[in-house]
Short mmCIF file of C-alpha atoms in Angstrom, two decimals:
data_model
loop_
_atom_site.label_atom_id
_atom_site.label_comp_id
_atom_site.label_asym_id
_atom_site.label_seq_id
_atom_site.Cartn_x
_atom_site.Cartn_y
_atom_site.Cartn_z
CA MET Z 83 -35.60 140.21 33.31
CA GLN Z 84 -31.96 138.87 33.77
CA THR Z 85 -31.05 136.26 36.59
CA LEU Z 86 -29.70 137.96 39.44
CA GLN Z 87 -27.76 136.46 42.72
CA LEU Z 88 -27.68 138.78 45.77
CA CYS Z 89 -26.33 137.56 49.16
CA ASN Z 90 -26.55 139.53 52.37
CA TYR Z 91 -22.71 139.77 52.74
CA ASP Z 92 -19.40 138.54 50.54
CA PHE Z 93 -17.59 136.08 51.78
CA SER Z 94 -14.80 133.33 50.10
CA LEU Z 95 -10.97 133.25 50.55
CA LYS Z 96 -11.31 135.95 47.67
CA SER Z 97 -13.16 138.17 49.05
CA ALA Z 98 -12.29 141.01 51.33
CA LYS Z 99 -13.49 139.38 54.63
CA GLY Z 100 -11.47 136.27 53.40
CA ARG Z 101 -8.42 137.90 53.25
CA GLY Z 102 -8.67 139.84 56.14
CA LEU Z 103 -9.07 136.71 57.92
CA VAL Z 104 -6.35 134.50 56.56
CA GLY Z 105 -4.27 137.29 57.47
CA GLY Z 106 -5.26 137.80 61.04
CA PHE Z 107 -4.79 134.24 61.23
CA LEU Z 108 -1.54 134.62 59.58
CA ALA Z 109 -0.22 137.23 62.22
CA ALA Z 110 -1.69 135.19 65.06
CA ALA Z 111 0.45 132.27 64.20
CA LEU Z 112 3.09 133.89 63.98
CA LEU Z 113 2.74 135.86 66.90
CA LEU Z 114 1.94 132.57 69.47
CA LEU Z 115 5.09 131.28 67.72
CA SER Z 116 7.53 133.63 68.72
CA LEU Z 117 6.17 133.75 72.49
CA SER Z 118 6.33 130.04 72.48
CA THR Z 119 8.70 128.66 74.67
CA SER Z 120 8.89 125.08 73.01
CA TRP Z 121 7.55 123.45 69.90
CA LEU Z 122 4.85 121.50 71.49
CA GLN Z 123 3.63 124.80 73.20
CA ALA Z 124 3.68 126.16 69.50
CA PHE Z 125 2.02 123.36 68.47
CA VAL Z 126 -0.71 123.36 70.43
CA ALA Z 127 -1.34 127.04 70.45
CA ILE Z 128 -1.30 126.81 66.43
CA THR Z 129 -3.51 124.44 66.42
CA LEU Z 130 -6.25 125.80 68.68
CA LEU Z 131 -5.75 128.90 66.83
CA PHE Z 132 -6.71 126.89 63.42
CA PHE Z 133 -10.09 125.33 65.03
CA LEU Z 134 -10.84 128.38 66.13
CA ALA Z 135 -10.74 129.94 62.33
CA LEU Z 136 -12.69 126.93 61.24
CA LEU Z 137 -14.92 127.78 63.73
CA GLY Z 138 -15.12 131.41 62.38
CA ILE Z 139 -15.71 130.25 59.15
CA TYR Z 140 -18.06 127.82 59.87
CA LEU Z 141 -20.62 130.24 61.57
CA MET Z 142 -19.72 132.87 58.67
CA LEU Z 143 -21.05 130.28 55.94
CA ARG Z 144 -24.20 129.32 58.50
CA SER Z 145 -25.21 133.21 58.29
CA GLN Z 146 -24.46 133.62 54.96
CA VAL Z 147 -27.91 133.91 53.08
CA LYS Z 148 -28.79 134.21 49.21
CA TYR Z 149 -31.40 135.28 46.67
CA THR Z 150 -31.88 134.00 42.93
CA LEU Z 151 -34.46 136.12 41.19
CA THR Z 152 -35.24 134.92 37.73
CA ALA Z 153 -37.76 135.50 35.01
CA THR Z 154 -40.32 132.87 36.86
CA HIS Z 155 -39.38 132.29 40.06
CA PHE Z 156 -37.46 133.78 43.57
CA GLN Z 157 -35.68 131.63 46.00
CA GLN Z 158 -33.65 131.87 48.98
CA HIS Z 159 -30.73 129.96 49.86
CA LEU Z 160 -29.85 129.15 53.81
CA PHE Z 161 -27.10 127.33 54.99
CA LYS Z 162 -29.16 124.00 55.78
CA GLY Z 163 -31.27 124.85 52.43
CA GLY Z 164 -33.91 127.15 50.90
CA TRP Z 165 -37.01 127.24 49.83
CA VAL Z 166 -38.51 128.40 46.13
CA VAL Z 167 -41.71 129.96 44.74
CA LYS Z 168 -42.64 131.23 41.38
CA TRP Z 169 -44.12 134.26 40.37
CA ARG Z 170 -47.33 133.25 39.55
CA ASN Z 171 -48.03 131.91 43.15
CA ILE Z 172 -47.17 135.48 44.64
CA GLU Z 173 -49.65 138.03 45.50
CA LYS Z 174 -48.09 140.13 47.25
CA ILE Z 175 -45.01 141.38 48.61
CA GLY Z 176 -44.08 144.17 51.37
CA VAL Z 177 -42.80 145.19 54.71
CA CYS Z 178 -44.42 143.89 57.45
CA THR Z 179 -46.06 146.40 60.06
CA VAL Z 180 -48.02 146.86 62.97
CA GLU Z 181 -50.33 149.01 64.08
CA THR Z 182 -49.52 151.51 67.15
CA GLN Z 183 -52.03 153.78 68.46
CA GLY Z 184 -53.47 154.08 64.78
CA TRP Z 185 -49.87 154.17 63.32
CA HIS Z 186 -48.33 151.46 60.58
CA GLU Z 187 -44.96 150.89 62.06
CA PRO Z 188 -42.64 148.68 59.93
CA LEU Z 189 -40.75 145.82 61.21
CA PRO Z 190 -37.53 144.21 60.07
CA TRP Z 191 -39.45 141.63 58.42
CA ILE Z 192 -40.51 141.34 54.55
CA GLY Z 193 -43.76 139.34 54.05
CA ILE Z 194 -44.54 137.21 50.65
CA LYS Z 195 -48.14 136.24 50.23
CA LEU Z 196 -49.21 133.38 48.17
CA LYS Z 197 -52.04 132.57 46.48
CA ASP Z 198 -51.46 128.22 47.01
CA TYR Z 199 -49.81 126.95 49.91
CA THR Z 200 -49.05 123.57 48.07
CA PRO Z 201 -45.70 123.98 46.09
CA TYR Z 202 -44.08 125.95 48.69
CA LEU Z 203 -45.05 123.24 51.30
CA ASP Z 204 -44.34 120.10 48.75
CA ALA Z 205 -40.86 122.03 47.81
CA ILE Z 206 -39.65 122.77 51.25
CA CYS Z 207 -37.29 120.37 53.57
CA PRO Z 208 -37.79 119.47 57.11
CA ARG Z 209 -34.52 121.24 58.26
CA VAL Z 210 -35.81 124.35 56.45
CA ALA Z 211 -38.88 124.11 58.07
CA SER Z 212 -37.83 123.75 61.07
CA GLU Z 213 -35.19 126.38 61.41
CA ILE Z 214 -37.73 129.08 59.85
CA LEU Z 215 -40.41 127.42 62.60
CA LEU Z 216 -37.53 128.43 65.18
CA SER Z 217 -36.53 131.54 64.20
CA GLN Z 218 -40.00 133.38 63.45
CA ARG Z 219 -41.02 132.55 67.24
CA ALA Z 220 -40.64 136.03 67.99
CA LEU Z 221 -42.23 137.44 64.80
CA LEU Z 222 -45.23 135.23 65.91
CA TYR Z 223 -45.81 136.58 69.19
CA LEU Z 224 -45.61 139.79 68.17
CA GLY Z 225 -48.92 138.99 66.30
CA ALA Z 226 -50.37 137.25 68.96
CA HIS Z 227 -50.05 140.52 71.04
CA GLN Z 228 -51.11 142.94 68.40
CA HIS Z 229 -54.24 141.03 68.13
CA GLN Z 230 -54.45 139.97 72.12
CA CYS Z 231 -54.42 136.28 72.30
CA THR Z 232 -50.78 135.76 73.80
CA ASN Z 233 -52.78 133.15 75.86
CA GLN Z 234 -53.22 131.34 72.98
CA PHE Z 235 -49.12 132.00 71.70
CA GLU Z 236 -48.16 128.56 73.51
CA ASP Z 237 -50.71 126.19 71.76
CA MET Z 238 -49.80 128.21 68.09
CA VAL Z 239 -45.87 127.75 68.56
CA LEU Z 240 -46.77 123.69 69.21
CA ASN Z 241 -49.67 122.89 66.91
CA SER Z 242 -48.97 120.10 64.53
CA ASP Z 243 -52.46 119.67 63.82
CA PRO Z 244 -52.65 117.69 60.10
CA VAL Z 245 -53.45 120.34 57.40
CA HIS Z 246 -55.77 119.46 54.72
CA ILE Z 247 -55.34 121.88 51.59
CA GLY Z 248 -57.68 120.55 48.75
CA ASP Z 249 -59.13 117.45 48.36
CA GLU Z 250 -55.72 115.17 48.36
CA ARG Z 251 -53.05 117.34 50.39
CA LEU Z 252 -52.58 115.81 53.65
CA TYR Z 253 -49.80 117.78 55.50
CA THR Z 254 -48.01 116.59 58.60
CA GLY Z 255 -45.43 116.55 61.11
CA LEU Z 256 -42.91 119.73 60.64
CA LYS Z 257 -45.23 120.85 57.55
CA ALA Z 258 -48.22 120.79 59.00
CA MET Z 259 -46.24 123.13 61.67
CA LEU Z 260 -45.33 125.08 59.07
CA ALA Z 261 -48.71 125.28 57.67
CA ASN Z 262 -50.52 126.03 60.59
CA ARG Z 263 -48.25 128.76 61.46
CA MET Z 264 -48.66 130.52 57.92
CA ARG Z 265 -52.48 130.23 58.60
CA TYR Z 266 -51.85 132.79 62.03
CA GLN Z 267 -49.06 134.96 60.75
CA ARG Z 268 -51.17 135.56 57.51
CA ARG Z 269 -54.12 136.46 59.75
CA PHE Z 270 -51.78 138.52 61.96
CA PHE Z 271 -49.76 140.05 59.10
CA ASP Z 272 -51.73 139.15 55.91
CA TYR Z 273 -48.51 137.09 54.96
CA ASP Z 274 -47.37 134.01 54.46
CA ILE Z 275 -43.33 133.71 54.15
CA PHE Z 276 -41.19 135.84 55.62
CA ILE Z 277 -37.69 136.91 55.38
CA SER Z 278 -35.51 139.05 57.98
CA ALA Z 279 -33.68 142.04 56.85
CA GLN Z 280 -30.86 141.42 58.19
CA ASP Z 281 -30.37 138.95 55.88
CA LEU Z 282 -30.45 141.32 53.27
CA ASP Z 283 -27.12 143.07 51.15
CA ARG Z 284 -29.91 146.39 51.09
CA GLU Z 285 -32.57 148.17 52.58
CA ALA Z 286 -35.86 146.76 53.03
CA ASP Z 287 -37.71 149.12 51.00
CA ASP Z 288 -35.32 148.82 48.50
CA PHE Z 289 -35.22 145.24 48.37
CA VAL Z 290 -38.96 145.25 48.04
CA GLY Z 291 -39.12 147.56 44.79
CA LEU Z 292 -36.80 145.00 43.47
CA VAL Z 293 -38.28 141.85 44.03
CA ARG Z 294 -41.76 144.01 42.90
CA ARG Z 295 -40.17 144.29 39.35
CA TYR Z 296 -39.71 141.18 38.46
CA LEU Z 297 -42.63 140.13 40.17
CA ALA Z 298 -44.69 142.62 37.82
CA ALA Z 299 -42.27 141.20 34.69
CA ALA Z 300 -42.82 137.93 35.24
CA GLU Z 301 -42.70 135.17 32.80
CA PRO Z 302 -45.70 132.88 32.60
CA ASP Z 303 -44.84 129.11 33.08
#
């Protein structure tokens, strides 16, 4: 399988959004110049507009999520870093669901079940682990609610008990919190890693189908 790069949305100064942002900035700057009664007023207004434009670019880049699919691994790139898993370490991938009156309702999350936590936990950086823990609190609460254990929710969120994996691996701190969270989520949804459907460039089912094709055609290390 060929290496494939995906992004939830394309943003650069050469893209349509980038050109629109530059055009909007220039139009607003010209408007402020025409309305200003002095050069000082124009300078202050344009400086403020410039910083607002920088803030807008920062927020857009911060929300940009990219993915790399190769013959050997799958990777998610976030603003603060990212994570990577090899295909041989993935047991399954699918759309998360919850049971409602006997029916399974899809959630706006894609789940990945790992065979071994160790490579994932060893490679992930604390900043990304912290972002995952914060951004997926609502998903954890939903799982706790489905399993009628919401009274334990706060303990689950804050659980930083050391985690032993195998005979040699001991995780503490943020990585221990992430490992504990993964165990809870596996109990609730039978998945360990989660990707928000809002961070995709296509429908969740289509994304899952694409990733499964790479998983099926994965090359051994």
